[in-house]
């Protein structure tokens, strides 16, 4: 059985391997860590990240993200990656529950939480509400994330402006056909 220090060293090597693009080697190192210490939550997070972003296997990624939440729920990165997976799959209620949990545990800063709320409301097609959360995220943010937020806002405005007139047209059509 390896010590925590050995696992930490191997974890940093795996992290470096990911940064260098050696993802297969990184995966092997991360699996070695888990074999040595099945409670090593950071390794599960990195495996989830690899499976989600590199191997494009959402099912395995989710499995690993769930293990992070079980073994190391205070680890911030898992909330960002798992929320991306859930929003991509339009699992709106699960996404909301995850980001609310992260917020209660202080795992998301206020700007990121509001950005994720914006994503959630955008998925619900509540564009004005989404835009409000994106603006709030922009006001609260201290990172150079303005272009990402601006893109979110512009996308919501476009969706709102395309969908709203078509809904109005359908309503008027119903009213006029009933008269």
PDB file of C-alpha atoms in Angstrom:
ATOM      1  CA  UNK A   1       0.000   0.000   0.000  1.00  0.00           C
ATOM      2  CA  UNK A   2       1.377   3.379  -0.995  1.00  0.00           C
ATOM      3  CA  UNK A   3       1.511   6.334   1.315  1.00  0.00           C
ATOM      4  CA  UNK A   4      -0.507   9.475   0.781  1.00  0.00           C
ATOM      5  CA  UNK A   5       2.708  11.306  -0.095  1.00  0.00           C
ATOM      6  CA  UNK A   6       3.450   8.795  -2.863  1.00  0.00           C
ATOM      7  CA  UNK A   7      -0.108   9.149  -4.142  1.00  0.00           C
ATOM      8  CA  UNK A   8       0.203  12.937  -4.055  1.00  0.00           C
ATOM      9  CA  UNK A   9       3.442  12.768  -6.043  1.00  0.00           C
ATOM     10  CA  UNK A  10       1.852  10.441  -8.592  1.00  0.00           C
ATOM     11  CA  UNK A  11      -1.173  12.724  -8.770  1.00  0.00           C
ATOM     12  CA  UNK A  12       0.999  15.729  -9.607  1.00  0.00           C
ATOM     13  CA  UNK A  13       2.785  13.673 -12.271  1.00  0.00           C
ATOM     14  CA  UNK A  14      -0.601  12.678 -13.715  1.00  0.00           C
ATOM     15  CA  UNK A  15      -1.705  16.313 -13.678  1.00  0.00           C
ATOM     16  CA  UNK A  16       1.481  17.288 -15.518  1.00  0.00           C
ATOM     17  CA  UNK A  17       0.953  14.462 -18.019  1.00  0.00           C
ATOM     18  CA  UNK A  18      -2.526  15.830 -18.747  1.00  0.00           C
ATOM     19  CA  UNK A  19      -1.066  19.287 -19.268  1.00  0.00           C
ATOM     20  CA  UNK A  20       1.522  17.814 -21.624  1.00  0.00           C
ATOM     21  CA  UNK A  21      -1.168  15.964 -23.581  1.00  0.00           C
ATOM     22  CA  UNK A  22      -0.166  12.486 -22.385  1.00  0.00           C
ATOM     23  CA  UNK A  23      -3.698  11.535 -21.402  1.00  0.00           C
ATOM     24  CA  UNK A  24      -3.309   7.751 -21.672  1.00  0.00           C
ATOM     25  CA  UNK A  25      -0.291   7.857 -19.367  1.00  0.00           C
ATOM     26  CA  UNK A  26      -2.184  10.160 -16.999  1.00  0.00           C
ATOM     27  CA  UNK A  27      -5.130   7.761 -16.925  1.00  0.00           C
ATOM     28  CA  UNK A  28      -2.814   4.899 -15.950  1.00  0.00           C
ATOM     29  CA  UNK A  29      -1.288   6.945 -13.121  1.00  0.00           C
ATOM     30  CA  UNK A  30      -4.701   8.006 -11.827  1.00  0.00           C
ATOM     31  CA  UNK A  31      -5.929   4.408 -11.833  1.00  0.00           C
ATOM     32  CA  UNK A  32      -2.793   3.395  -9.924  1.00  0.00           C
ATOM     33  CA  UNK A  33      -3.588   6.024  -7.298  1.00  0.00           C
ATOM     34  CA  UNK A  34      -7.136   4.715  -6.927  1.00  0.00           C
ATOM     35  CA  UNK A  35      -5.874   1.139  -6.672  1.00  0.00           C
ATOM     36  CA  UNK A  36      -3.586   2.308  -3.850  1.00  0.00           C
ATOM     37  CA  UNK A  37      -6.188   4.497  -2.161  1.00  0.00           C
ATOM     38  CA  UNK A  38      -9.839   4.141  -3.271  1.00  0.00           C
ATOM     39  CA  UNK A  39     -10.729   7.299  -1.297  1.00  0.00           C
ATOM     40  CA  UNK A  40      -8.420   9.624  -3.264  1.00  0.00           C
ATOM     41  CA  UNK A  41     -11.094  11.984  -4.597  1.00  0.00           C
ATOM     42  CA  UNK A  42      -8.835  14.204  -6.707  1.00  0.00           C
ATOM     43  CA  UNK A  43      -7.888  11.224  -8.868  1.00  0.00           C
ATOM     44  CA  UNK A  44     -11.567  10.529  -9.539  1.00  0.00           C
ATOM     45  CA  UNK A  45     -12.047  14.158 -10.570  1.00  0.00           C
ATOM     46  CA  UNK A  46      -9.190  14.024 -13.036  1.00  0.00           C
ATOM     47  CA  UNK A  47     -10.491  10.728 -14.444  1.00  0.00           C
ATOM     48  CA  UNK A  48     -13.926  12.303 -14.811  1.00  0.00           C
ATOM     49  CA  UNK A  49     -12.342  15.257 -16.573  1.00  0.00           C
ATOM     50  CA  UNK A  50     -10.423  12.946 -18.934  1.00  0.00           C
ATOM     51  CA  UNK A  51     -13.498  10.915 -19.773  1.00  0.00           C
ATOM     52  CA  UNK A  52     -15.679  13.977 -20.288  1.00  0.00           C
ATOM     53  CA  UNK A  53     -13.371  16.297 -22.206  1.00  0.00           C
ATOM     54  CA  UNK A  54     -10.834  13.960 -23.848  1.00  0.00           C
ATOM     55  CA  UNK A  55     -12.386  10.512 -24.249  1.00  0.00           C
ATOM     56  CA  UNK A  56     -15.896  11.973 -24.786  1.00  0.00           C
ATOM     57  CA  UNK A  57     -17.503   9.331 -22.593  1.00  0.00           C
ATOM     58  CA  UNK A  58     -20.099  11.153 -20.495  1.00  0.00           C
ATOM     59  CA  UNK A  59     -21.305   8.005 -18.765  1.00  0.00           C
ATOM     60  CA  UNK A  60     -17.873   7.161 -17.336  1.00  0.00           C
ATOM     61  CA  UNK A  61     -17.212  10.826 -16.589  1.00  0.00           C
ATOM     62  CA  UNK A  62     -20.394  11.022 -14.529  1.00  0.00           C
ATOM     63  CA  UNK A  63     -19.452   7.846 -12.680  1.00  0.00           C
ATOM     64  CA  UNK A  64     -16.151   9.424 -11.647  1.00  0.00           C
ATOM     65  CA  UNK A  65     -17.698  12.797 -10.791  1.00  0.00           C
ATOM     66  CA  UNK A  66     -20.139  11.016  -8.478  1.00  0.00           C
ATOM     67  CA  UNK A  67     -17.200   9.292  -6.775  1.00  0.00           C
ATOM     68  CA  UNK A  68     -15.543  12.657  -6.182  1.00  0.00           C
ATOM     69  CA  UNK A  69     -18.714  13.928  -4.525  1.00  0.00           C
ATOM     70  CA  UNK A  70     -18.736  10.805  -2.350  1.00  0.00           C
ATOM     71  CA  UNK A  71     -15.061  10.876  -1.331  1.00  0.00           C
ATOM     72  CA  UNK A  72     -14.126  14.567  -1.521  1.00  0.00           C
ATOM     73  CA  UNK A  73     -17.250  16.773  -1.698  1.00  0.00           C
ATOM     74  CA  UNK A  74     -15.235  19.873  -0.795  1.00  0.00           C
ATOM     75  CA  UNK A  75     -13.198  19.638  -4.031  1.00  0.00           C
ATOM     76  CA  UNK A  76     -14.271  22.657  -6.102  1.00  0.00           C
ATOM     77  CA  UNK A  77     -13.356  21.568  -9.638  1.00  0.00           C
ATOM     78  CA  UNK A  78     -15.811  18.670  -9.670  1.00  0.00           C
ATOM     79  CA  UNK A  79     -18.755  21.050  -9.439  1.00  0.00           C
ATOM     80  CA  UNK A  80     -17.659  22.959 -12.539  1.00  0.00           C
ATOM     81  CA  UNK A  81     -17.014  19.868 -14.639  1.00  0.00           C
ATOM     82  CA  UNK A  82     -20.088  17.967 -13.483  1.00  0.00           C
ATOM     83  CA  UNK A  83     -22.317  21.008 -14.022  1.00  0.00           C
ATOM     84  CA  UNK A  84     -20.975  21.267 -17.588  1.00  0.00           C
ATOM     85  CA  UNK A  85     -21.898  17.627 -18.189  1.00  0.00           C
ATOM     86  CA  UNK A  86     -25.390  18.031 -16.741  1.00  0.00           C
ATOM     87  CA  UNK A  87     -26.125  21.231 -18.651  1.00  0.00           C
ATOM     88  CA  UNK A  88     -24.836  19.720 -21.903  1.00  0.00           C
ATOM     89  CA  UNK A  89     -27.245  16.818 -21.398  1.00  0.00           C
ATOM     90  CA  UNK A  90     -30.056  19.277 -20.553  1.00  0.00           C
ATOM     91  CA  UNK A  91     -30.600  17.631 -17.176  1.00  0.00           C
ATOM     92  CA  UNK A  92     -31.952  20.878 -15.826  1.00  0.00           C
ATOM     93  CA  UNK A  93     -33.194  19.845 -12.388  1.00  0.00           C
ATOM     94  CA  UNK A  94     -30.040  17.862 -11.595  1.00  0.00           C
ATOM     95  CA  UNK A  95     -27.902  20.789 -12.772  1.00  0.00           C
ATOM     96  CA  UNK A  96     -29.804  23.178 -10.493  1.00  0.00           C
ATOM     97  CA  UNK A  97     -29.506  20.826  -7.531  1.00  0.00           C
ATOM     98  CA  UNK A  98     -25.749  20.435  -8.077  1.00  0.00           C
ATOM     99  CA  UNK A  99     -25.030  24.156  -8.350  1.00  0.00           C
ATOM    100  CA  UNK A 100     -27.228  24.912  -5.337  1.00  0.00           C
ATOM    101  CA  UNK A 101     -25.311  22.300  -3.339  1.00  0.00           C
ATOM    102  CA  UNK A 102     -22.013  23.784  -4.514  1.00  0.00           C
ATOM    103  CA  UNK A 103     -23.195  27.245  -3.503  1.00  0.00           C
ATOM    104  CA  UNK A 104     -24.282  26.086  -0.040  1.00  0.00           C
ATOM    105  CA  UNK A 105     -20.881  24.452   0.461  1.00  0.00           C
ATOM    106  CA  UNK A 106     -19.134  27.613  -0.798  1.00  0.00           C
ATOM    107  CA  UNK A 107     -17.642  25.690  -3.709  1.00  0.00           C
ATOM    108  CA  UNK A 108     -18.584  28.290  -6.335  1.00  0.00           C
ATOM    109  CA  UNK A 109     -17.854  31.987  -6.126  1.00  0.00           C
ATOM    110  CA  UNK A 110     -20.855  34.286  -6.510  1.00  0.00           C
ATOM    111  CA  UNK A 111     -20.032  35.164 -10.113  1.00  0.00           C
ATOM    112  CA  UNK A 112     -19.760  31.529 -11.205  1.00  0.00           C
ATOM    113  CA  UNK A 113     -22.907  30.563  -9.310  1.00  0.00           C
ATOM    114  CA  UNK A 114     -24.870  33.289 -11.086  1.00  0.00           C
ATOM    115  CA  UNK A 115     -23.394  32.270 -14.422  1.00  0.00           C
ATOM    116  CA  UNK A 116     -24.521  28.682 -13.796  1.00  0.00           C
ATOM    117  CA  UNK A 117     -27.978  29.949 -12.799  1.00  0.00           C
ATOM    118  CA  UNK A 118     -28.015  31.797 -16.114  1.00  0.00           C
ATOM    119  CA  UNK A 119     -27.190  28.555 -17.911  1.00  0.00           C
ATOM    120  CA  UNK A 120     -29.959  26.793 -16.025  1.00  0.00           C
ATOM    121  CA  UNK A 121     -32.593  29.387 -16.905  1.00  0.00           C
ATOM    122  CA  UNK A 122     -31.394  29.478 -20.492  1.00  0.00           C
ATOM    123  CA  UNK A 123     -31.948  25.716 -20.695  1.00  0.00           C
ATOM    124  CA  UNK A 124     -35.450  26.305 -19.338  1.00  0.00           C
ATOM    125  CA  UNK A 125     -35.968  28.849 -22.156  1.00  0.00           C
ATOM    126  CA  UNK A 126     -36.528  31.599 -19.593  1.00  0.00           C
ATOM    127  CA  UNK A 127     -34.242  33.991 -21.423  1.00  0.00           C
ATOM    128  CA  UNK A 128     -34.941  37.219 -19.542  1.00  0.00           C
ATOM    129  CA  UNK A 129     -34.208  35.491 -16.239  1.00  0.00           C
ATOM    130  CA  UNK A 130     -31.050  33.952 -17.718  1.00  0.00           C
ATOM    131  CA  UNK A 131     -29.895  37.363 -18.954  1.00  0.00           C
ATOM    132  CA  UNK A 132     -30.444  38.849 -15.491  1.00  0.00           C
ATOM    133  CA  UNK A 133     -28.255  36.148 -13.911  1.00  0.00           C
ATOM    134  CA  UNK A 134     -25.572  36.612 -16.559  1.00  0.00           C
ATOM    135  CA  UNK A 135     -25.499  40.371 -15.873  1.00  0.00           C
ATOM    136  CA  UNK A 136     -25.244  39.661 -12.156  1.00  0.00           C
ATOM    137  CA  UNK A 137     -22.360  37.264 -12.819  1.00  0.00           C
ATOM    138  CA  UNK A 138     -20.648  39.955 -14.852  1.00  0.00           C
ATOM    139  CA  UNK A 139     -21.023  42.502 -12.029  1.00  0.00           C
ATOM    140  CA  UNK A 140     -19.724  40.079  -9.397  1.00  0.00           C
ATOM    141  CA  UNK A 141     -16.848  38.656 -11.410  1.00  0.00           C
ATOM    142  CA  UNK A 142     -13.245  39.547 -10.838  1.00  0.00           C
ATOM    143  CA  UNK A 143     -11.788  37.212 -13.439  1.00  0.00           C
ATOM    144  CA  UNK A 144     -11.421  38.236 -17.093  1.00  0.00           C
ATOM    145  CA  UNK A 145     -14.585  36.356 -18.041  1.00  0.00           C
ATOM    146  CA  UNK A 146     -16.387  39.275 -19.683  1.00  0.00           C
ATOM    147  CA  UNK A 147     -16.303  37.878 -23.214  1.00  0.00           C
ATOM    148  CA  UNK A 148     -17.809  34.568 -22.110  1.00  0.00           C
ATOM    149  CA  UNK A 149     -20.599  36.320 -20.211  1.00  0.00           C
ATOM    150  CA  UNK A 150     -21.182  38.725 -23.112  1.00  0.00           C
ATOM    151  CA  UNK A 151     -21.516  35.717 -25.427  1.00  0.00           C
ATOM    152  CA  UNK A 152     -24.077  34.139 -23.067  1.00  0.00           C
ATOM    153  CA  UNK A 153     -26.088  37.370 -22.966  1.00  0.00           C
ATOM    154  CA  UNK A 154     -26.007  37.875 -26.739  1.00  0.00           C
ATOM    155  CA  UNK A 155     -27.075  34.257 -27.319  1.00  0.00           C
ATOM    156  CA  UNK A 156     -30.016  34.613 -24.910  1.00  0.00           C
ATOM    157  CA  UNK A 157     -31.123  37.888 -26.476  1.00  0.00           C
ATOM    158  CA  UNK A 158     -31.040  36.280 -29.906  1.00  0.00           C
ATOM    159  CA  UNK A 159     -33.030  33.273 -28.720  1.00  0.00           C
ATOM    160  CA  UNK A 160     -35.509  35.517 -26.930  1.00  0.00           C
ATOM    161  CA  UNK A 161     -35.973  37.745 -29.964  1.00  0.00           C
ATOM    162  CA  UNK A 162     -36.449  34.778 -32.304  1.00  0.00           C
ATOM    163  CA  UNK A 163     -38.777  32.793 -30.071  1.00  0.00           C
ATOM    164  CA  UNK A 164     -40.879  35.594 -28.592  1.00  0.00           C
ATOM    165  CA  UNK A 165     -42.260  36.847 -31.940  1.00  0.00           C
ATOM    166  CA  UNK A 166     -43.102  33.311 -33.056  1.00  0.00           C
ATOM    167  CA  UNK A 167     -44.997  32.673 -29.804  1.00  0.00           C
ATOM    168  CA  UNK A 168     -46.868  35.956 -30.263  1.00  0.00           C
ATOM    169  CA  UNK A 169     -47.738  34.975 -33.826  1.00  0.00           C
ATOM    170  CA  UNK A 170     -49.101  31.588 -32.663  1.00  0.00           C
ATOM    171  CA  UNK A 171     -51.196  33.241 -29.956  1.00  0.00           C
ATOM    172  CA  UNK A 172     -52.638  35.729 -32.430  1.00  0.00           C
ATOM    173  CA  UNK A 173     -53.345  32.915 -34.883  1.00  0.00           C
ATOM    174  CA  UNK A 174     -55.279  31.033 -32.222  1.00  0.00           C
ATOM    175  CA  UNK A 175     -57.251  34.134 -31.254  1.00  0.00           C
ATOM    176  CA  UNK A 176     -58.062  35.070 -34.854  1.00  0.00           C
ATOM    177  CA  UNK A 177     -59.107  31.547 -35.802  1.00  0.00           C
ATOM    178  CA  UNK A 178     -61.524  31.373 -32.879  1.00  0.00           C
ATOM    179  CA  UNK A 179     -63.282  34.603 -33.734  1.00  0.00           C
TER     180      UNK A 179
END
